CSV table of C-alpha atoms in Angstrom, one decimal:
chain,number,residue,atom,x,y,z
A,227,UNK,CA,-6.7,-41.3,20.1
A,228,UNK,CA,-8.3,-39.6,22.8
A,229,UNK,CA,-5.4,-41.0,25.2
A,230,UNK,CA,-2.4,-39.3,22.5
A,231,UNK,CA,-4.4,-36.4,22.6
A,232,UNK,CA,-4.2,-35.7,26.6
A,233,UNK,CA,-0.3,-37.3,26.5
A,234,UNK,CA,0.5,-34.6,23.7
A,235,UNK,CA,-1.5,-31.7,24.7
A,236,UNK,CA,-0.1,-32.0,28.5
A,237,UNK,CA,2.2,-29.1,29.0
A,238,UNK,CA,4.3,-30.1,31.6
A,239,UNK,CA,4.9,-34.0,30.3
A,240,UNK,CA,6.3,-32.2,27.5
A,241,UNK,CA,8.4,-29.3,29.5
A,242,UNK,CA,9.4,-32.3,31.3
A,243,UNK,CA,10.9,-34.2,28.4
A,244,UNK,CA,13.0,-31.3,26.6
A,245,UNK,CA,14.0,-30.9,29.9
A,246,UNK,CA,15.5,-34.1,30.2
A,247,UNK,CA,16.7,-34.5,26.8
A,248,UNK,CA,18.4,-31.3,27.3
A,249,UNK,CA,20.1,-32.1,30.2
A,250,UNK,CA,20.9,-35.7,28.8
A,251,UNK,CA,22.2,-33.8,25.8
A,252,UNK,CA,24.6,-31.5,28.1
A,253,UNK,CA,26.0,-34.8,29.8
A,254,UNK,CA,24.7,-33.4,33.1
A,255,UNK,CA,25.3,-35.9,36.2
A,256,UNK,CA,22.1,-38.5,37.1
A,257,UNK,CA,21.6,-36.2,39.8
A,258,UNK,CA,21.5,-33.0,37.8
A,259,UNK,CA,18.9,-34.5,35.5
A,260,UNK,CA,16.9,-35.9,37.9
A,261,UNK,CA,16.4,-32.5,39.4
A,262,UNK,CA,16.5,-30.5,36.4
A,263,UNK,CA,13.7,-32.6,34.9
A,264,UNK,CA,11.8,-32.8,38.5
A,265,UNK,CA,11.5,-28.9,39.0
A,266,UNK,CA,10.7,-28.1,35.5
A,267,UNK,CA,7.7,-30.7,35.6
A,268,UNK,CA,7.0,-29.4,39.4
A,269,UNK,CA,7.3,-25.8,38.1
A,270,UNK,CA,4.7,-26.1,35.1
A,271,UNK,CA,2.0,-28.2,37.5
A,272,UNK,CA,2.8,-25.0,39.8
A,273,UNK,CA,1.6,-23.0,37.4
A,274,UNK,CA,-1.3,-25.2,36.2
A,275,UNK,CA,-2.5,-25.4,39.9
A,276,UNK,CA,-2.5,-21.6,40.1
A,277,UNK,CA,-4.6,-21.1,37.0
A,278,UNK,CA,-6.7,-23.8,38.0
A,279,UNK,CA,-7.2,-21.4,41.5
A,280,UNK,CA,-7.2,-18.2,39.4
A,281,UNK,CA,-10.2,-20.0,36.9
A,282,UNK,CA,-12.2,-21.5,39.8
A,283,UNK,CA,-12.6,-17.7,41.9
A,284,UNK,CA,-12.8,-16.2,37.9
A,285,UNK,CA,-15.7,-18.6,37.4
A,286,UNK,CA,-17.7,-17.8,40.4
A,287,UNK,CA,-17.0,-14.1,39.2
A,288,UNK,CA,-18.6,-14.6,36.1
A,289,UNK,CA,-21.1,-16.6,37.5
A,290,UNK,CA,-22.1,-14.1,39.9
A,291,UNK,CA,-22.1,-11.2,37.3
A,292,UNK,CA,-24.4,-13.0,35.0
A,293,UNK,CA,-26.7,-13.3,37.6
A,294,UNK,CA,-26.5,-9.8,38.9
A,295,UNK,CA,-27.2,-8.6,35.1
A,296,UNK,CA,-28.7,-10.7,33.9
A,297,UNK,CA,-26.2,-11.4,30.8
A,298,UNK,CA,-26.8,-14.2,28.5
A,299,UNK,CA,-25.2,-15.5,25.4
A,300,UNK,CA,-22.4,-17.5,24.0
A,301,UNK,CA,-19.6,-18.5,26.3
A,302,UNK,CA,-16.2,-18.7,24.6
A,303,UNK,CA,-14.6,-21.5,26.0
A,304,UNK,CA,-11.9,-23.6,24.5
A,305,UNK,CA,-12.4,-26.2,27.4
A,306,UNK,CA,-16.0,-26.8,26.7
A,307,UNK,CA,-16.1,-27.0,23.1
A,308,UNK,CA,-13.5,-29.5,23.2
A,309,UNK,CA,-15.1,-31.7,25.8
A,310,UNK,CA,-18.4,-31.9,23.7
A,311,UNK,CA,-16.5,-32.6,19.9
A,312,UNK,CA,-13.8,-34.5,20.8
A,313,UNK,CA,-15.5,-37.7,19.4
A,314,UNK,CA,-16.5,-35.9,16.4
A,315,UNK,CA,-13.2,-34.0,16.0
A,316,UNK,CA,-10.3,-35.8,18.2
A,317,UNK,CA,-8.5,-38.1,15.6
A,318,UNK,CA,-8.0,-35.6,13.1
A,319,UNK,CA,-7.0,-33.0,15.7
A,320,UNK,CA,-4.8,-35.3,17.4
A,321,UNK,CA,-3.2,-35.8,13.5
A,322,UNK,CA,-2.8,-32.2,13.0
A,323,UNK,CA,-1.2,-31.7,16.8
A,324,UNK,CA,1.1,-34.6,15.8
A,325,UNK,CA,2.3,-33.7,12.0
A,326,UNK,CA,2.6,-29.7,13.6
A,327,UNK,CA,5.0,-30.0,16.2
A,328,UNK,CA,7.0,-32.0,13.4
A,329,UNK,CA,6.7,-29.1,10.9
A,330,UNK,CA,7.6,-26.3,13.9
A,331,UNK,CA,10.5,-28.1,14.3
A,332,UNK,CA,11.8,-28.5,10.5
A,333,UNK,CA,11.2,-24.8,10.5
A,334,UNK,CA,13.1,-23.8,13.7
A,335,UNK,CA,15.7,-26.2,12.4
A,336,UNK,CA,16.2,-24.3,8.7
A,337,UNK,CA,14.8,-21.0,8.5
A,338,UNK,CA,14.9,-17.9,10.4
A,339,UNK,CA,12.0,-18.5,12.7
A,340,UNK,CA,13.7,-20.0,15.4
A,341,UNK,CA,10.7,-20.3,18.6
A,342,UNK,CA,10.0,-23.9,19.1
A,343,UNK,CA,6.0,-23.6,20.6
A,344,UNK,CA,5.7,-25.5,24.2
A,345,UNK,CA,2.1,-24.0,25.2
A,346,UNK,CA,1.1,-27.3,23.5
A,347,UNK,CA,-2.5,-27.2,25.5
A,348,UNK,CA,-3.1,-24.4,23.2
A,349,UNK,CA,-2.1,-26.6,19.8
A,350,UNK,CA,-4.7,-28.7,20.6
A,351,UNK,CA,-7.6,-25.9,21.3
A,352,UNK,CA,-6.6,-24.6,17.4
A,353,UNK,CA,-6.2,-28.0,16.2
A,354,UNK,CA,-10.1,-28.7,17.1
A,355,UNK,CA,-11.2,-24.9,15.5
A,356,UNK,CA,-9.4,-25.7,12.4
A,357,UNK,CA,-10.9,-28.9,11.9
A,358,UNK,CA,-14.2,-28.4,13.3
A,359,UNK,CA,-14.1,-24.7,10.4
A,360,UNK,CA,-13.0,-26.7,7.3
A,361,UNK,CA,-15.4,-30.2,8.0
A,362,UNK,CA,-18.4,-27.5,8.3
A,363,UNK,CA,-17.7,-25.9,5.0
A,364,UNK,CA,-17.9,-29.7,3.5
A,365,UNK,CA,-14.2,-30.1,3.4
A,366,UNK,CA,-12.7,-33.9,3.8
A,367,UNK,CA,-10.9,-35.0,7.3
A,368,UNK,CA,-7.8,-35.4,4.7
A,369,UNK,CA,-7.9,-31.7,3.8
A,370,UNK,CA,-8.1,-30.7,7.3
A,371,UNK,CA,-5.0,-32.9,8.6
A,372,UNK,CA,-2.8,-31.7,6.2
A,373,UNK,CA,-4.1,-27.9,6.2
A,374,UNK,CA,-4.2,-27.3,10.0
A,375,UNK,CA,-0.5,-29.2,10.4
A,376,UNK,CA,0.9,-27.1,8.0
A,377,UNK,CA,-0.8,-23.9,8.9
A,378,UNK,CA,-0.7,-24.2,12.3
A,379,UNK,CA,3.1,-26.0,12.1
A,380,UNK,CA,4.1,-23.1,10.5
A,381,UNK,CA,2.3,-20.2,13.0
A,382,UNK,CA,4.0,-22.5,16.3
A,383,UNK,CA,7.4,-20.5,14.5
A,384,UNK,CA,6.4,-17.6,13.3
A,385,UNK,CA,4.1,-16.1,15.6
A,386,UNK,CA,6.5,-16.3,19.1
A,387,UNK,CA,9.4,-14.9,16.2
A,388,UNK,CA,7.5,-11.7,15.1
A,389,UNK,CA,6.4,-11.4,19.0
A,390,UNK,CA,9.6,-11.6,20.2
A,391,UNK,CA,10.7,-8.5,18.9
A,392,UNK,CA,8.6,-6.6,21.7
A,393,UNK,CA,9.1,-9.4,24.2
A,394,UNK,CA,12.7,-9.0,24.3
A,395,UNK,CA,12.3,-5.9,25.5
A,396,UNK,CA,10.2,-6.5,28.2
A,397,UNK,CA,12.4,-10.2,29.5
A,398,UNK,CA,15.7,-8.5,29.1
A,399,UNK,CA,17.1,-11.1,26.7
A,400,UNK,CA,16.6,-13.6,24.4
A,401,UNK,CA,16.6,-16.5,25.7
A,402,UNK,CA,12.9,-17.5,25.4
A,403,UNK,CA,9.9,-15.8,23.8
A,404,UNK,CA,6.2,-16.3,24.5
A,405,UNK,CA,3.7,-18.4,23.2
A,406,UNK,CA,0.2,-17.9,23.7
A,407,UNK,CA,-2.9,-18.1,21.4
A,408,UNK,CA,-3.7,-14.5,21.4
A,409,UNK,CA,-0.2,-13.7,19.8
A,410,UNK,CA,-2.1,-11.5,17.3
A,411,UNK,CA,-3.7,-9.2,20.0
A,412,UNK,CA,0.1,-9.0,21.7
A,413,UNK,CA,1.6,-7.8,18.1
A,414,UNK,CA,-1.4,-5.7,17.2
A,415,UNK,CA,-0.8,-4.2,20.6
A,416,UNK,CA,2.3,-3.5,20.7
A,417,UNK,CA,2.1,-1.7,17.5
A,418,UNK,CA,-0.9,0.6,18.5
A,419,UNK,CA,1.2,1.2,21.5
A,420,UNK,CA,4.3,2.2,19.7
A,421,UNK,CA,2.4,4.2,17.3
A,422,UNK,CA,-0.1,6.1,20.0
A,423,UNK,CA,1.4,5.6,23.9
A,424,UNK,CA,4.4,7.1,25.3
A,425,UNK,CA,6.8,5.3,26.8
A,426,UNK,CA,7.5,8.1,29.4
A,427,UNK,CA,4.9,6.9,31.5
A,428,UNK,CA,5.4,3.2,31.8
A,429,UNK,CA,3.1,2.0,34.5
A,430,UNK,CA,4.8,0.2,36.5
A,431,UNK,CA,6.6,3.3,37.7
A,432,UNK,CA,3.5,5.3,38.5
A,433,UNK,CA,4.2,7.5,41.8
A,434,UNK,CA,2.0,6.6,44.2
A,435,UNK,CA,1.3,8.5,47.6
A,436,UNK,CA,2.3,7.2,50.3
A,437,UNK,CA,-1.4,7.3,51.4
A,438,UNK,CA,-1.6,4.1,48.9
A,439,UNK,CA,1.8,2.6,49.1
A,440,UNK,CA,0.5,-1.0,49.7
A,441,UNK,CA,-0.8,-1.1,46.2
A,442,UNK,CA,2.9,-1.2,45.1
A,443,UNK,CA,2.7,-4.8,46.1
A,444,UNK,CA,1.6,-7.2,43.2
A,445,UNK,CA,-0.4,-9.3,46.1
A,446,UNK,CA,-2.2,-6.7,47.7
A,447,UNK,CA,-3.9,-5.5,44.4
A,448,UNK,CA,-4.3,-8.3,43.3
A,449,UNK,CA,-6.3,-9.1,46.6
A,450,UNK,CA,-7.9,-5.4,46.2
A,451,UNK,CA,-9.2,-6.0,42.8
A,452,UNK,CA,-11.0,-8.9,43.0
A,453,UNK,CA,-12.1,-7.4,46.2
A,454,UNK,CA,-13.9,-4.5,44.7
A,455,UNK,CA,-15.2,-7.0,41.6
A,456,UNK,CA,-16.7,-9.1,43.7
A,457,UNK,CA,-18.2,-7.2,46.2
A,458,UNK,CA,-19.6,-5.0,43.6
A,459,UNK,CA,-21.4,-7.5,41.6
A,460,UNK,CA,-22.7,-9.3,44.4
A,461,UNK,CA,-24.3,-6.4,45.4
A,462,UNK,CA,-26.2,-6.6,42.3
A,463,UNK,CA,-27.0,-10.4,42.5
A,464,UNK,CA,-30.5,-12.1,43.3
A,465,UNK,CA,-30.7,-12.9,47.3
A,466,UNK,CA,-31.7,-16.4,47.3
A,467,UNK,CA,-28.5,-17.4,44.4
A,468,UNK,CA,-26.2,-15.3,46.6
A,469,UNK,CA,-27.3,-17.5,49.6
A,470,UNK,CA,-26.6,-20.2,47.5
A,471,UNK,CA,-22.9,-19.4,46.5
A,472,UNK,CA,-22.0,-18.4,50.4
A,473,UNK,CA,-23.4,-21.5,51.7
A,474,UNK,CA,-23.9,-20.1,55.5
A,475,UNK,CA,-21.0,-18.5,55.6
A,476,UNK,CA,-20.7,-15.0,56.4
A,477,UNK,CA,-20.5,-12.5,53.6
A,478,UNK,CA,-17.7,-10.2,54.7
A,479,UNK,CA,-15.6,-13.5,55.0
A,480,UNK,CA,-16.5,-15.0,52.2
A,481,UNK,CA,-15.6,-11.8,50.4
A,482,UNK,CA,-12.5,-11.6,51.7
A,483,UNK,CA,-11.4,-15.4,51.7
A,484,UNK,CA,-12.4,-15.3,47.6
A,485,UNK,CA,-10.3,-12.3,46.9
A,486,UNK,CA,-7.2,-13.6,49.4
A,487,UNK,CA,-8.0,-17.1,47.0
A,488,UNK,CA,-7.8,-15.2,43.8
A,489,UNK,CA,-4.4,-13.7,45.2
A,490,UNK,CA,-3.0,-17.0,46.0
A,491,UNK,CA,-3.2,-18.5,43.0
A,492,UNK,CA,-1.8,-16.1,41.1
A,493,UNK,CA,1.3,-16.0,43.7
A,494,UNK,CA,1.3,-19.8,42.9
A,495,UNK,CA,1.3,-19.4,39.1
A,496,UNK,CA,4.3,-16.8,39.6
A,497,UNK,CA,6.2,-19.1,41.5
A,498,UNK,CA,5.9,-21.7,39.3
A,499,UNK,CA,6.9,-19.5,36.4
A,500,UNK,CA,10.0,-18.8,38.3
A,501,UNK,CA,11.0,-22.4,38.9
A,502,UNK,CA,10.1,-23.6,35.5
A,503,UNK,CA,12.0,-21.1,33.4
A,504,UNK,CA,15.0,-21.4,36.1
A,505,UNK,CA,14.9,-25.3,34.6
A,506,UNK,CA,13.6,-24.9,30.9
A,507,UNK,CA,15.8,-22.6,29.5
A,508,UNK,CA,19.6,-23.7,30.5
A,509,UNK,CA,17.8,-27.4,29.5
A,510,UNK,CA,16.5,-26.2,26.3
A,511,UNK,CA,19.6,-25.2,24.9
A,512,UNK,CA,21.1,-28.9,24.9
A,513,UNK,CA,17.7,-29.8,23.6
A,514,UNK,CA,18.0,-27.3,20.8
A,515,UNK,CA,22.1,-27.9,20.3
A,516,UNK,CA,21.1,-31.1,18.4
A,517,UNK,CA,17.2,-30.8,17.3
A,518,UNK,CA,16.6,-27.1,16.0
A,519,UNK,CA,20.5,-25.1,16.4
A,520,UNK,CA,19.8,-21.9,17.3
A,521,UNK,CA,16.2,-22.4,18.5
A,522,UNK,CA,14.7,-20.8,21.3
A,523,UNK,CA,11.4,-22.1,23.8
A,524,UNK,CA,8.4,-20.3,23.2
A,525,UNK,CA,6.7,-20.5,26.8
A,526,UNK,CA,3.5,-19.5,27.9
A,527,UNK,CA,3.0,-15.2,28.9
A,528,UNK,CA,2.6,-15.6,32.4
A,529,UNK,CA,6.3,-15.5,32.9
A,530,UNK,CA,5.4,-11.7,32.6
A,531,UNK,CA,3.0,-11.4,35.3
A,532,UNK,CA,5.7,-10.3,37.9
A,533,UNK,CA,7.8,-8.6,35.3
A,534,UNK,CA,5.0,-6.1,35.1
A,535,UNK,CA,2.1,-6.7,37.7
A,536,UNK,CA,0.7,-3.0,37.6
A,537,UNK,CA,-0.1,-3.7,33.5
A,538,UNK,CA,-1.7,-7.0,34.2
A,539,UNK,CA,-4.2,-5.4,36.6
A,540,UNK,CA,-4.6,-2.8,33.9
A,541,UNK,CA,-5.1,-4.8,31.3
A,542,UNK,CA,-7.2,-7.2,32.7
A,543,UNK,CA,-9.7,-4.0,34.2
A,544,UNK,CA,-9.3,-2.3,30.5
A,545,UNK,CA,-9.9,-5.9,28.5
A,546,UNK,CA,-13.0,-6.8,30.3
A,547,UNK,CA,-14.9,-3.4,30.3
A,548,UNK,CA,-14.1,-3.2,26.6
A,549,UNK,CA,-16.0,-7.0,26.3
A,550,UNK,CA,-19.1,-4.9,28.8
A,551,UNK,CA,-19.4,-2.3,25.7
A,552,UNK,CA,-19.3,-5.1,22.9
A,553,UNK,CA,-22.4,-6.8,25.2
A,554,UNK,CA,-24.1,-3.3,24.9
A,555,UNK,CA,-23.8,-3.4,21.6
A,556,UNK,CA,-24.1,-6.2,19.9
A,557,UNK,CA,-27.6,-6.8,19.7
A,558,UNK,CA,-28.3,-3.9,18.0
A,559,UNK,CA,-26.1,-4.7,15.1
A,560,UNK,CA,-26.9,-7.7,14.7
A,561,UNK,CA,-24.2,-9.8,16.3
A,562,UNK,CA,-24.7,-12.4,18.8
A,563,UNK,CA,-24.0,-11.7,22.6
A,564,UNK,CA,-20.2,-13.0,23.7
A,565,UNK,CA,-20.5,-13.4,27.5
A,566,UNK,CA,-17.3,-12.0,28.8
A,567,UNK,CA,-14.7,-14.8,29.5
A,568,UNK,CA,-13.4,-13.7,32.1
A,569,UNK,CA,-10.0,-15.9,32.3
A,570,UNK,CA,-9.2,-15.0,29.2
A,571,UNK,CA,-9.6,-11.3,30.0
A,572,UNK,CA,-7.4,-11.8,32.8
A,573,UNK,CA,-4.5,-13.9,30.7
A,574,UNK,CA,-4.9,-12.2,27.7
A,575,UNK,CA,-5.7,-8.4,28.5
A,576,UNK,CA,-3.0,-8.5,31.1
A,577,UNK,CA,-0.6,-9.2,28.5
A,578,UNK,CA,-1.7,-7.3,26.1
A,579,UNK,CA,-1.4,-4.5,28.7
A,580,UNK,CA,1.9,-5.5,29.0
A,581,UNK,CA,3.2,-5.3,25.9
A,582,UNK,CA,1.8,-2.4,25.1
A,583,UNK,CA,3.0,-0.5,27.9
A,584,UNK,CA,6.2,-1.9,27.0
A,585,UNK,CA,6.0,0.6,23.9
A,586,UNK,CA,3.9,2.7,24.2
A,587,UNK,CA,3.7,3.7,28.2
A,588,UNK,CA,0.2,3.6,30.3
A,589,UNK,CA,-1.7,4.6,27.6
A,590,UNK,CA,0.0,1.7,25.0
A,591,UNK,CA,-1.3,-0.6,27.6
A,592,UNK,CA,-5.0,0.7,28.2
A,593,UNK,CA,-5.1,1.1,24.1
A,594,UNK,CA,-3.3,-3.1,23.7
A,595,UNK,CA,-6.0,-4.2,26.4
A,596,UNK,CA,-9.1,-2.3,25.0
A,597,UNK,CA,-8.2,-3.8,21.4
A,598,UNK,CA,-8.2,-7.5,22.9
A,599,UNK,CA,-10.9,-7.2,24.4
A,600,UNK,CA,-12.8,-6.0,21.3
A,601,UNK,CA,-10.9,-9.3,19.6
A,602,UNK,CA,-12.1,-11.3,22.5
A,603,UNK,CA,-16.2,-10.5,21.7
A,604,UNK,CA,-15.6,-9.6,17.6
A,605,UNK,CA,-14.1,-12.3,16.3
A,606,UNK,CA,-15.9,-15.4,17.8
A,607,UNK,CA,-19.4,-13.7,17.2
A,608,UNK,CA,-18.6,-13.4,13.2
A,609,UNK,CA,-17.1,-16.8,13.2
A,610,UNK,CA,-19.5,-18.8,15.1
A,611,UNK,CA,-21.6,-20.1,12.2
A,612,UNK,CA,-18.9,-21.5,11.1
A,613,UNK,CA,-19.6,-23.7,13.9
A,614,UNK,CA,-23.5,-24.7,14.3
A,615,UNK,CA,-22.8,-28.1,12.6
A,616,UNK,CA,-21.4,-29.3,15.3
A,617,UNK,CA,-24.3,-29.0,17.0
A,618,UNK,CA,-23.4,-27.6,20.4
A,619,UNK,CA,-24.8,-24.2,21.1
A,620,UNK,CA,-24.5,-21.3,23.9
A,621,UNK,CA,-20.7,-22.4,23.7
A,622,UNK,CA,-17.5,-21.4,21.3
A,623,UNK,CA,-14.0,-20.9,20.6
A,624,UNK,CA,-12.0,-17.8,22.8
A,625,UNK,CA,-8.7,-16.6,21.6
A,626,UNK,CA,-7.6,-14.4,19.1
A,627,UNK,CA,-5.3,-16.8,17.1
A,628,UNK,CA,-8.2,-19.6,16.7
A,629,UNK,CA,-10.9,-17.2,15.9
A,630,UNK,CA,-8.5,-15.4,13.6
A,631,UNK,CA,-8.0,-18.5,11.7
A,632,UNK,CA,-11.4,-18.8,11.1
A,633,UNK,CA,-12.2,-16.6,10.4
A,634,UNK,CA,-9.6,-16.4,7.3
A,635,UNK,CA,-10.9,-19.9,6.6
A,636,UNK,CA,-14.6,-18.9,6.5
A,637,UNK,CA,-14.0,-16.0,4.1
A,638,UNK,CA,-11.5,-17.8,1.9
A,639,UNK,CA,-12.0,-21.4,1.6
A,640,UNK,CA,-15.9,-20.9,2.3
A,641,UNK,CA,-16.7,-18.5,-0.8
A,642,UNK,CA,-16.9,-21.6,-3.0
A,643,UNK,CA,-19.3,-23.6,-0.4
């Protein structure tokens, strides 16, 4: 089970085989699918090897910052949790991942709701909170199976539908929507922004002296920012720990080299974006022609990034200092600490910014991020009892979407228990 989880939860294995079947389906020459299938494949491990980049300098960050202030508490992570339940939780996940990519499909096929989810890696993250919520308020593996497939079946449609209202606007077209399991920050968002931003100043037409005209360049801030993050929480860290992270090498260049990293593997990411959705979407409508008519892919929100890189800096600046105030906070209210994840601030508040800027300006984008990142701390610390049977502490679930779900499981299907 553990093997059909990692086949079906592997993004690009999955990108890889629409492609092909979309291509097969168009009666495209051997050579045209060979290619077709090749890039998209090459393009998603592109962009899997940039986050992997992105998530290793993120992870020092954090690392670094914890240290320097000495922050403890409970770590959302969707990776970790996983890891340490998937004996306990894998078959019946692996059920629900199965039976819910069915479901989407039936639903792309007949109703209205036409996205077809590919950020499968995701699926299998809400799968796991789903089942690990209802088997700790006493419910049977049965229940779980056929609530999470139909549940979650059912949001792999809606969700990238109701989202691709705003996302049209920002891709140009409709010819793929986004996917991503904080699609209930990106709606809220999006909404605030319409109701309180102005989309006269969109941020990625900020005038900017000429003074400062290398921050035009998605690259360069992005090298700049993690500059400035680092260096200023290293400042703050314990000597002999920041000896330890530099390992002998100097600290100006070990600044820099970090930050020029950080870059990197977001240019990597972007690139891969590029070749995977050049592949993915002409492919997907052969795969779609006799599967799901009318259906459209559902891909993951860094095909934004370079759409709108000023927002994802904003957002991801805006996110994370809102998680810093829930930190402050918390403890005095009673709510468990929610250590900043910082990848998640980066994925999620840059796209939050981004659709929020995309109605409601520069200040729809600071108001989208700030509201994730209140979702980001909020909503795991009131679901995570939920979770204490499962006996793994100092860890928990991240996104919206899962904790969402949850949390409408805890206070529905828990008042009886």
């Amino acid at each position: 089970m553990d093997y059909v989880i990692k086949v079906l939860g592997t993004p690009a294995i999955i990108i890889a085989f629409i492609a092909f079947i979309g291509l097969l389906f168009q009666k495209a020459t051997i050579a045209g699918i060979i290619k077709g299938t090749l890039l998209a494949f090459t393009g998603f491990v592109l962009i899997k090897t940039g986050g992997a980049i992105l998530g290793g300098v993120l992870t020092m960050f954090s690392d670094i910052f914890t240290n320097a202030f000495g922050l403890r508490g409970v770590v959302p992570s969707n990776e970790a949790i996983m890891a340490l339940t998937i004996d306990s939780l894998g078959r019946p996940s692996a059920f629900i991942l199965f039976f819910a990519m069915i479901i989407n499909v039936i639903i792309a096929r007949y109703t209205r709701f036409k996205s077809i989810y590919l950020s499968l890696h995701l699926i299998v993250f809400m799968s796991f909170s789903v089942t690990a919520a209802l088997v700790g308020l006493g419910y049977s593996e049965l229940f779980a199976i056929i609530f999470g497939a139909v549940v979650i079946g059912a949001y792999m449609a809606v969700f990238p539908t109701i989202l691709s209202r705003f996302s049209r606007t920002i891709i140009g077209n409709n010819d793929y929507c986004i996917a991503h399991a904080a699609s209930s920050s990106y709606i809220i968002g999006s909404y605030l922004g319409k109701w309180f931003g102005n989309t006269n100043t969109n941020v990625e037409h900020v005038t900017v002296s000429d003074n400062f005209s290398f921050l035009k360049n998605p690259d360069v801030a992005t090298f700049i920012t993690m500059f400035c993050l680092l260096g200023l929480s290293s400042l703050f860290a314990e000597s002999a720990y920041l000896a330890k992270v530099l390992d002998g090498k100097p600290y100006l260049v070990w600044l820099l080299e970090k930050s020029a990293t950080f870059a990197c593997g977001l240019y990597i990411a972007k690139k891969g974006v590029v070749m995977f959705t050049e592949e993915i979407v002409p492919a997907f409508k052969g795969f779609s022609k006799i599967v799901a008519p009318g259906s459209i892919p559902a891909v993951d929100p860094m095909v934004l990034f370079d759409k709108s890189p000023n927002a994802v800096l904003i957002g991801f600046l805006v996110s994370f200092l809102a998680e810093l105030c829930c930190v402050a906070i918390f403890p005095f209210i009673g709510l468990p600490v929610i250590v900043p994840g910082i990848m998640a601030s980066f994925i999620t508040g840059g796209s939050a910014a981004i659709f929020g800027n995309a109605t409601g300006g520069f200040r729809g984008a600071v108001i989208a991020s700030f509201v994730n990142g209140l979702l980001l701390c909020i909503l795991p610390a009131l679901v995570l009892p939920l979770f204490s049977h499962l006996g793994v502490h100092s860890v928990t679930f991240a996104d919206p979407d899962f904790t969402f779900l949850s949390a409408i499981i805890k206070y529905t299907f828990g008042l009886g228990h």
